[in-house]
Short mmCIF file of C-alpha atoms in Angstrom, two decimals:
data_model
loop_
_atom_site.label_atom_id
_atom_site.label_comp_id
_atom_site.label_asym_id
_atom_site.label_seq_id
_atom_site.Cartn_x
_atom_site.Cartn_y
_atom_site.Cartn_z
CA UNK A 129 0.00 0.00 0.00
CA UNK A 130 3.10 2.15 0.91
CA UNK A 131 4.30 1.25 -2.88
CA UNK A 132 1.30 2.30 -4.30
CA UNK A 133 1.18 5.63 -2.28
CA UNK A 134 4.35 6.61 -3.26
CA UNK A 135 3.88 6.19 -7.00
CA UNK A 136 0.40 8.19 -7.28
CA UNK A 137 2.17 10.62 -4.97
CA UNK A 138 5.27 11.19 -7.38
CA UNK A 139 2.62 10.96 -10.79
CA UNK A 140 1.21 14.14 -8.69
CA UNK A 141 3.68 15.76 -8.45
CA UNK A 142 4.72 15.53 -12.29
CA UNK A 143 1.64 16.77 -13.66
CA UNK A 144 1.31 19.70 -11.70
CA UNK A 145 2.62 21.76 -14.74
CA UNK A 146 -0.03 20.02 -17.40
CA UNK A 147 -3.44 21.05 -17.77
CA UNK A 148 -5.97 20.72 -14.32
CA UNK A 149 -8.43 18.71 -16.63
CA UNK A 150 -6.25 16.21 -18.69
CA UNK A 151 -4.12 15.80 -15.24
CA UNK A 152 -6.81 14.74 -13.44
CA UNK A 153 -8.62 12.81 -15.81
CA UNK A 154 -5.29 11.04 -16.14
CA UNK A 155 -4.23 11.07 -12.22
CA UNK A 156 -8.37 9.64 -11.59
CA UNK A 157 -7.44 6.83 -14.05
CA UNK A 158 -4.28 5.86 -12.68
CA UNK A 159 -5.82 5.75 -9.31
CA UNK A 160 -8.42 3.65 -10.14
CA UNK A 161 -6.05 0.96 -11.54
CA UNK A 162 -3.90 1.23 -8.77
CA UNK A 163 -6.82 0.84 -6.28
CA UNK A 164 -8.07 -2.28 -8.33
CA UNK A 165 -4.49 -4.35 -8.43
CA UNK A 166 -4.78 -3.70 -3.84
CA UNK A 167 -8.09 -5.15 -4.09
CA UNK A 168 -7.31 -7.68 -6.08
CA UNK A 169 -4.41 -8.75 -4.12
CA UNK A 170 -6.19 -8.24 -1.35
CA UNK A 171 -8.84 -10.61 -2.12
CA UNK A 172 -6.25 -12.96 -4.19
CA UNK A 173 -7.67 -12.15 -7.22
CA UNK A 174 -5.78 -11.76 -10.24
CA UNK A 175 -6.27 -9.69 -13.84
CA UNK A 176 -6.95 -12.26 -15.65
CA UNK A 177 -9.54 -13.53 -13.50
CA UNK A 178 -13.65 -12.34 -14.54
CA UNK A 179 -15.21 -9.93 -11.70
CA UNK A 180 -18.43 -11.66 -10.06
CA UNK A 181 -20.08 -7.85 -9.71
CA UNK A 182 -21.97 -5.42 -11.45
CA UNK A 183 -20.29 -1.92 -13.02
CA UNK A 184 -21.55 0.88 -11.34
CA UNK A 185 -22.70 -0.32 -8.37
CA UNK A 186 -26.04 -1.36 -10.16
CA UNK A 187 -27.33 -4.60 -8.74
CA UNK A 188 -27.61 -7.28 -10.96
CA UNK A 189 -30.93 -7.88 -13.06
CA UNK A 190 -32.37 -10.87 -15.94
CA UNK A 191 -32.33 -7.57 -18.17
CA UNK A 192 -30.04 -7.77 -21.39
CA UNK A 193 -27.38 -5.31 -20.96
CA UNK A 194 -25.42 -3.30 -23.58
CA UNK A 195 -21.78 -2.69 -23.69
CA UNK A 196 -22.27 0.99 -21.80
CA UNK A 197 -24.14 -0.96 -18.87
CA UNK A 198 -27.21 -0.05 -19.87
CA UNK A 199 -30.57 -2.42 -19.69
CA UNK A 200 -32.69 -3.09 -22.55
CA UNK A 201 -36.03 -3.67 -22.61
CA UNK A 202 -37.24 -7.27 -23.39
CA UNK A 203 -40.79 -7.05 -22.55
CA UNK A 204 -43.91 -5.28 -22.78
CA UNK A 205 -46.80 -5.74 -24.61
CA UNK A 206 -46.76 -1.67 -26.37
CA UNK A 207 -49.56 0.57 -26.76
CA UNK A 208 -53.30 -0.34 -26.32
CA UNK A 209 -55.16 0.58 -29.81
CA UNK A 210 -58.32 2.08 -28.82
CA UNK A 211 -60.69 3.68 -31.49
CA UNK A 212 -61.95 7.92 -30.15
CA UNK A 213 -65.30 7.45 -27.61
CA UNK A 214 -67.95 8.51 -30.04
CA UNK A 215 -70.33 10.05 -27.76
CA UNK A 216 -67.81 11.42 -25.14
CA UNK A 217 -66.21 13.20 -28.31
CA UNK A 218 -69.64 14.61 -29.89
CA UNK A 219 -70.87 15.29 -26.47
CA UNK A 220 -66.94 17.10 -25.96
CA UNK A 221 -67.65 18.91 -29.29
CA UNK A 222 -71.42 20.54 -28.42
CA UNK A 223 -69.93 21.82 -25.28
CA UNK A 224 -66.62 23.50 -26.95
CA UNK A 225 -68.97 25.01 -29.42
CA UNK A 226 -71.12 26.26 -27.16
CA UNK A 227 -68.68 27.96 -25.18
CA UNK A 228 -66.86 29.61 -28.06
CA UNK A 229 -64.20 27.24 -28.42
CA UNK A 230 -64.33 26.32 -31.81
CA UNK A 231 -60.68 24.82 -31.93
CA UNK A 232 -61.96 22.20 -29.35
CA UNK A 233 -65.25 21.76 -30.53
CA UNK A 234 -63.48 21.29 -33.96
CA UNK A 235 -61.01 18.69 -32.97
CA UNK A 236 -63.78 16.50 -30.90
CA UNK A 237 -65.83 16.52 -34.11
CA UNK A 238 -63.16 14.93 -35.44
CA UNK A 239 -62.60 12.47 -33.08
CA UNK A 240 -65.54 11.72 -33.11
CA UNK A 241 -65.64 10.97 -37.14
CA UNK A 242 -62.70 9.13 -36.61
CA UNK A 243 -64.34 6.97 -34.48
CA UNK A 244 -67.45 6.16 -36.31
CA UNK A 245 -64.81 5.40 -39.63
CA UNK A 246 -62.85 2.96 -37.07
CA UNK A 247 -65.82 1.43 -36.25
CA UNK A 248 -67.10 0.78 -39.37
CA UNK A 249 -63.60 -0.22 -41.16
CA UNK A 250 -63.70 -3.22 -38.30
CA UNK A 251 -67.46 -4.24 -39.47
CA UNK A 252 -66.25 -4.65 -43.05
CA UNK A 253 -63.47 -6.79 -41.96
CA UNK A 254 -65.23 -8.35 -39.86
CA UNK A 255 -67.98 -9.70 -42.65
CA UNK A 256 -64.86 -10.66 -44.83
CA UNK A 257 -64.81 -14.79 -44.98
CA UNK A 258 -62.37 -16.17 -42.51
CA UNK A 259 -60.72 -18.82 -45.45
CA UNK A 260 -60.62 -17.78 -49.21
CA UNK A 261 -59.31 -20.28 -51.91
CA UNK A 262 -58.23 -22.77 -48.88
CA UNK A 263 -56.04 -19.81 -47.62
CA UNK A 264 -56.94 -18.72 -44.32
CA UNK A 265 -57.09 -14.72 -42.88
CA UNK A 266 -53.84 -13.53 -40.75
CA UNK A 267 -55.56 -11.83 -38.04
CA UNK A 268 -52.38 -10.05 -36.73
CA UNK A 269 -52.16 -8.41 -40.97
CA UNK A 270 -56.16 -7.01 -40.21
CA UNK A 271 -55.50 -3.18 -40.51
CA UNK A 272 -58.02 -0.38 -40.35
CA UNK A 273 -56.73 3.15 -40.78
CA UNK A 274 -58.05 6.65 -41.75
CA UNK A 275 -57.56 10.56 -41.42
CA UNK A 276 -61.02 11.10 -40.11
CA UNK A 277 -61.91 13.76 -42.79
CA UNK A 278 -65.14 12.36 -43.65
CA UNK A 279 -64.18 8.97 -45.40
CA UNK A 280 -61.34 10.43 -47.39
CA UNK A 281 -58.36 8.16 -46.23
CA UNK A 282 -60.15 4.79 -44.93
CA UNK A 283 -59.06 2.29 -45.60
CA UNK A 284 -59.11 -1.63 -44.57
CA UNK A 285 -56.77 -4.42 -45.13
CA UNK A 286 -57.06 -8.10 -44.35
CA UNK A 287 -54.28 -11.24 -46.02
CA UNK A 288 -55.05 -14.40 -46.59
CA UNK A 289 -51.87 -16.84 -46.71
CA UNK A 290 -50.52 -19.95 -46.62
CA UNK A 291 -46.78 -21.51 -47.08
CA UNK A 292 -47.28 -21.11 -51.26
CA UNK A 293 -49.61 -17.89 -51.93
CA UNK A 294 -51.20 -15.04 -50.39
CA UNK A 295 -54.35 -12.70 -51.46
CA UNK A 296 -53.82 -9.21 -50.05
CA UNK A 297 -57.43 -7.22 -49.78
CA UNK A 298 -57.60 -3.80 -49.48
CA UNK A 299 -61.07 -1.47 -49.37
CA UNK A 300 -59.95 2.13 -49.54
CA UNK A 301 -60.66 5.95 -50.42
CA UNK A 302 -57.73 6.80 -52.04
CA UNK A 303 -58.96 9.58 -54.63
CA UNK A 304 -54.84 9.50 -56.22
CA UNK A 305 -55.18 5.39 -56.90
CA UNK A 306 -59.05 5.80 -57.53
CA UNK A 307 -58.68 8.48 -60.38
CA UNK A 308 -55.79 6.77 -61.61
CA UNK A 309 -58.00 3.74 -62.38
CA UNK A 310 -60.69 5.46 -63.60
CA UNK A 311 -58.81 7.45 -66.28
CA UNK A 312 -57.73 4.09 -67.58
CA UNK A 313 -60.81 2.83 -67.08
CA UNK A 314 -62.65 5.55 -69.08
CA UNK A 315 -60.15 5.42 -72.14
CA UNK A 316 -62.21 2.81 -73.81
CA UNK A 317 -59.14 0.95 -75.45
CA UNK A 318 -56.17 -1.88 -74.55
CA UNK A 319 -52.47 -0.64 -75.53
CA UNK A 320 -50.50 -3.33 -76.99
CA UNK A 321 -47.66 -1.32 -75.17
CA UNK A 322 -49.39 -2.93 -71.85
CA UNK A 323 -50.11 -5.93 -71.96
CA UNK A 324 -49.78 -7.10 -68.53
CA UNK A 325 -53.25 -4.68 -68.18
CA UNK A 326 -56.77 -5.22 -69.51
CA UNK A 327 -60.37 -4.17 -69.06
CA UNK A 328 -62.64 -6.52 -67.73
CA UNK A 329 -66.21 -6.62 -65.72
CA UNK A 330 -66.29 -7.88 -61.91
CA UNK A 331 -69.68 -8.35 -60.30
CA UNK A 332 -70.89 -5.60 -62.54
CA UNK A 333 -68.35 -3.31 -62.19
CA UNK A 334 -66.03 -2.56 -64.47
CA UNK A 335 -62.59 -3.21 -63.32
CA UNK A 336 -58.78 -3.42 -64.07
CA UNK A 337 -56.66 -6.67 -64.04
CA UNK A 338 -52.80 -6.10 -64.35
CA UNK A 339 -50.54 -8.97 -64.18
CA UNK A 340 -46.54 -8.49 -63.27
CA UNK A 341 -44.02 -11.05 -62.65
CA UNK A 342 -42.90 -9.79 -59.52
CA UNK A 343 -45.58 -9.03 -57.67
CA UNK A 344 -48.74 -11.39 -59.17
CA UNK A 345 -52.62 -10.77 -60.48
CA UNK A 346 -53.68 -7.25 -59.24
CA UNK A 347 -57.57 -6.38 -59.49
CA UNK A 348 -58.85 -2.99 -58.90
CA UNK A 349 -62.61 -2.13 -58.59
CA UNK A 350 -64.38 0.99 -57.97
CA UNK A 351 -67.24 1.17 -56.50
CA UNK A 352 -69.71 3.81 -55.00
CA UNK A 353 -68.70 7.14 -54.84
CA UNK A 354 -65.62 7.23 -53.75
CA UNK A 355 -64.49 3.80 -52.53
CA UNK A 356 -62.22 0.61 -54.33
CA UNK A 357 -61.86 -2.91 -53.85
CA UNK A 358 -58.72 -3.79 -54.71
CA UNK A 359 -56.99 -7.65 -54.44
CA UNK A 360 -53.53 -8.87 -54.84
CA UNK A 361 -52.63 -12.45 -55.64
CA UNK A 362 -49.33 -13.83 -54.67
CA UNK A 363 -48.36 -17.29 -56.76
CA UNK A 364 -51.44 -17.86 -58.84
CA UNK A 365 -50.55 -20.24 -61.26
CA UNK A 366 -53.70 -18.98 -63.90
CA UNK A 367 -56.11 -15.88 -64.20
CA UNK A 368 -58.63 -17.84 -63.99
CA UNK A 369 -57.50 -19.24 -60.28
CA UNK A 370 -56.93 -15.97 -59.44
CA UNK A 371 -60.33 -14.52 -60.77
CA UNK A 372 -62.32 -17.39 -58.67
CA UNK A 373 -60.35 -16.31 -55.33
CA UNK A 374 -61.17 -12.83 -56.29
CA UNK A 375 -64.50 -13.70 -57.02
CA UNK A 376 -65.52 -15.29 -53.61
CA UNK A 377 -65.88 -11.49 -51.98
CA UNK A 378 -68.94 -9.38 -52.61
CA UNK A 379 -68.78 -5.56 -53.18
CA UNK A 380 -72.13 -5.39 -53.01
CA UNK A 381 -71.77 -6.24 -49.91
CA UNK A 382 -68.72 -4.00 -48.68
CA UNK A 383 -70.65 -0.91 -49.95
CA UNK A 384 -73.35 -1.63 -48.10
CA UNK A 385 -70.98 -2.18 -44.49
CA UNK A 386 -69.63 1.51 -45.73
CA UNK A 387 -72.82 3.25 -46.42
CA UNK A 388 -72.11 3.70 -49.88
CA UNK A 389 -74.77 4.46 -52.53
#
């Protein structure tokens, strides 16, 4: 211990001249190792040898650790979805207005909307069969999502899989995708310069049927005012296959579930 005195004493004295801050970051470090080879001796341990405790001082937990010490997480189950209270929003809104606050009584209303579009994306799904084509639904793929801006932005998805193909549905109001359709829609002719695309008529809609190597038999349908049905097949070995798995879900039904005309 005498030794060990000495030498931190004389390092000291050496660095006086240098810099307070690099001398004792330096003079801290050297300490440190010089206070780990007593205890070490002390307790006959030796460099080489792997320390039993914790860095720190922090006790020891079944956390994973990272190199800095740190814990991180390996559990938890995230957030809880909930769809906006419909009535406590609308009943939120009427009060804002009434007392002048319009920003409040504006962004309940919405809330509000958002909630009724929640609400009815989850009834579509929800009459969706359960098994299309012998594929069955992936209930952790079910997605319902909007803007609540009165039905501009809903939109539903559901996928059917198995270990060969997959048929991805999606019910949405997407005016970009929706006028895109209908402008080729409303041309009135097939291009020989695409012919992975063609006109057809699906449950008495007219529809588009595109075909591409790397990502299957795409059908698009609008319907209603504003809305489209829209299925992807994965691994469909014909258009006709394809057309029969397509053929198995009824608009007329989803535009009833959304209240379309």
């Amino acid at each position: 211990m005498k030794y060990v005195s000495y030498v931190l004493f004389f390092l000291l004295s050496c660095m006086l001249a240098q810099s307070p801050l690099h001398s004792q970051n330096l003079l801290k470090k050297l300490k440190d190792k010089a206070e780990d080879k007593v205890v070490n001796k002390v307790f006959g341990e030796d460099n080489s040898g792997t320390s039993t405790g914790t860095s720190s001082g922090t006790a020891a937990s079944s956390g994973t650790q990272t190199g800095q010490g740190r814990m991180q997480n390996t559990s938890g189950g995230g957030l809880v979805s909930t769809p906006p209270d419909v009535k406590k929003n609308l009943a939120a809104a009427s009060s804002a207005f009434k007392s002048g606050n319009y920003g409040e009584a504006r962004y309940s209303a919405r809330q509000a909307l958002l909630g009724v579009e929640m609400e009815m994306g989850k009834k579509v799904l929800a009459s969706l069969p359960q098994k299309v084509d012998g594929l069955d639904a992936d209930p952790s793929q079910d997605r319902v999502t909007s803007t609540g801006i009165g039905f501009v932005g809903l939109a539903m998805e559901r996928t059917y899989r198995s270990d060969a193909k997959e048929l991805h549905i999606l019910v949405n109001n997407d005016a970009l995708m929706l006028s895109s359709v209908n402008l080729y829609l409303n041309a009135g002719y097939v291009s020989t310069d695409e012919p992975g695309k063609k006109v057809i008529q699906f449950q008495n809609y007219k529809a588009l049927l595109s075909y591409d190597d790397a990502s299957g038999y795409t059908l698009n349908v609008p319907f209603g005012q504003s809305s489209m049905f829209s299925v992807q097949g994965i691994n469909y070995s014909s258009e006709d296959a394809f057309m029969a798995a397509a053929g198995q879900f009824d608009i007329e039904k989803i535009k009833k579930g959304l209240g379309e005309k």
